């Protein structure tokens, strides 16, 4: 069971998991958990499902992350969360 999980995280298949690989995989999993309608984008309502570790509310964090101001977060915009 560990091998498939390890393989899913080791993105470049070098048999080592870097912090970057771990973080990217973790962000993808968190994004998928929040993307209720599975459209590949998070609305503010879906984003509210994400745990925040900074001292800001979801609305403020969403506005900060939504670089193109289209009222939706892409995986790339979401991935910068700690």
Short mmCIF file of C-alpha atoms in Angstrom, two decimals:
data_model
loop_
_atom_site.label_atom_id
_atom_site.label_comp_id
_atom_site.label_asym_id
_atom_site.label_seq_id
_atom_site.Cartn_x
_atom_site.Cartn_y
_atom_site.Cartn_z
CA UNK A 1 0.00 0.00 0.00
CA UNK A 2 2.86 2.43 0.74
CA UNK A 3 4.39 2.10 -2.75
CA UNK A 4 1.44 3.64 -4.67
CA UNK A 5 1.20 6.50 -2.18
CA UNK A 6 4.95 7.11 -2.32
CA UNK A 7 4.86 7.02 -6.11
CA UNK A 8 2.05 9.56 -6.20
CA UNK A 9 4.13 12.00 -4.17
CA UNK A 10 7.54 11.36 -5.79
CA UNK A 11 6.68 13.36 -8.92
CA UNK A 12 10.05 13.01 -10.69
CA UNK A 13 10.39 9.31 -9.71
CA UNK A 14 13.89 9.72 -8.24
CA UNK A 15 12.97 7.64 -5.15
CA UNK A 16 13.21 10.70 -2.91
CA UNK A 17 10.46 13.01 -1.80
CA UNK A 18 11.47 16.64 -1.67
CA UNK A 19 9.62 19.21 0.39
CA UNK A 20 8.44 20.79 -2.86
CA UNK A 21 6.96 17.49 -4.07
CA UNK A 22 5.29 16.88 -0.72
CA UNK A 23 3.87 20.39 -0.62
CA UNK A 24 2.59 20.22 -4.21
CA UNK A 25 0.88 16.87 -3.60
CA UNK A 26 -0.55 18.11 -0.34
CA UNK A 27 -1.92 21.24 -2.05
CA UNK A 28 -3.49 19.12 -4.80
CA UNK A 29 -5.21 16.89 -2.25
CA UNK A 30 -6.49 19.88 -0.26
CA UNK A 31 -7.69 21.55 -3.48
CA UNK A 32 -9.57 18.41 -4.55
CA UNK A 33 -11.20 18.13 -1.14
CA UNK A 34 -12.51 21.69 -1.43
CA UNK A 35 -13.56 21.55 -5.11
CA UNK A 36 -17.07 20.26 -4.42
CA UNK A 37 -18.41 20.76 -7.96
CA UNK A 38 -15.17 19.38 -9.45
CA UNK A 39 -14.80 22.17 -12.01
CA UNK A 40 -11.08 22.62 -11.30
CA UNK A 41 -11.65 26.02 -9.65
CA UNK A 42 -12.58 27.08 -6.13
CA UNK A 43 -15.30 29.59 -5.47
CA UNK A 44 -15.14 31.56 -2.22
CA UNK A 45 -17.77 29.22 -0.79
CA UNK A 46 -15.66 26.15 -1.65
CA UNK A 47 -12.50 27.89 -0.41
CA UNK A 48 -14.13 28.31 3.01
CA UNK A 49 -13.66 24.53 3.41
CA UNK A 50 -9.85 24.95 3.38
CA UNK A 51 -8.05 25.27 6.71
CA UNK A 52 -6.15 28.55 7.02
CA UNK A 53 -2.99 28.80 9.06
CA UNK A 54 -2.50 32.55 8.75
CA UNK A 55 -4.26 35.13 10.86
CA UNK A 56 -6.65 36.25 8.12
CA UNK A 57 -10.20 35.30 7.29
CA UNK A 58 -11.18 33.28 4.22
CA UNK A 59 -12.56 36.27 2.32
CA UNK A 60 -9.33 38.25 2.75
CA UNK A 61 -7.15 35.25 1.90
CA UNK A 62 -9.28 34.47 -1.17
CA UNK A 63 -8.93 38.05 -2.46
CA UNK A 64 -5.16 37.93 -1.90
CA UNK A 65 -4.77 34.61 -3.73
CA UNK A 66 -7.13 35.39 -6.65
CA UNK A 67 -4.44 37.05 -8.77
CA UNK A 68 -6.58 37.39 -11.91
CA UNK A 69 -9.61 38.60 -9.90
CA UNK A 70 -12.00 36.21 -11.65
CA UNK A 71 -13.72 35.21 -8.37
CA UNK A 72 -12.25 31.69 -8.55
CA UNK A 73 -8.97 30.11 -7.44
CA UNK A 74 -7.03 27.86 -9.78
CA UNK A 75 -4.81 25.09 -8.44
CA UNK A 76 -1.81 27.35 -9.02
CA UNK A 77 -3.33 30.23 -7.06
CA UNK A 78 -4.39 27.87 -4.25
CA UNK A 79 -1.00 26.13 -4.07
CA UNK A 80 0.72 29.09 -2.42
CA UNK A 81 -1.16 28.44 0.83
CA UNK A 82 1.14 27.06 3.53
#
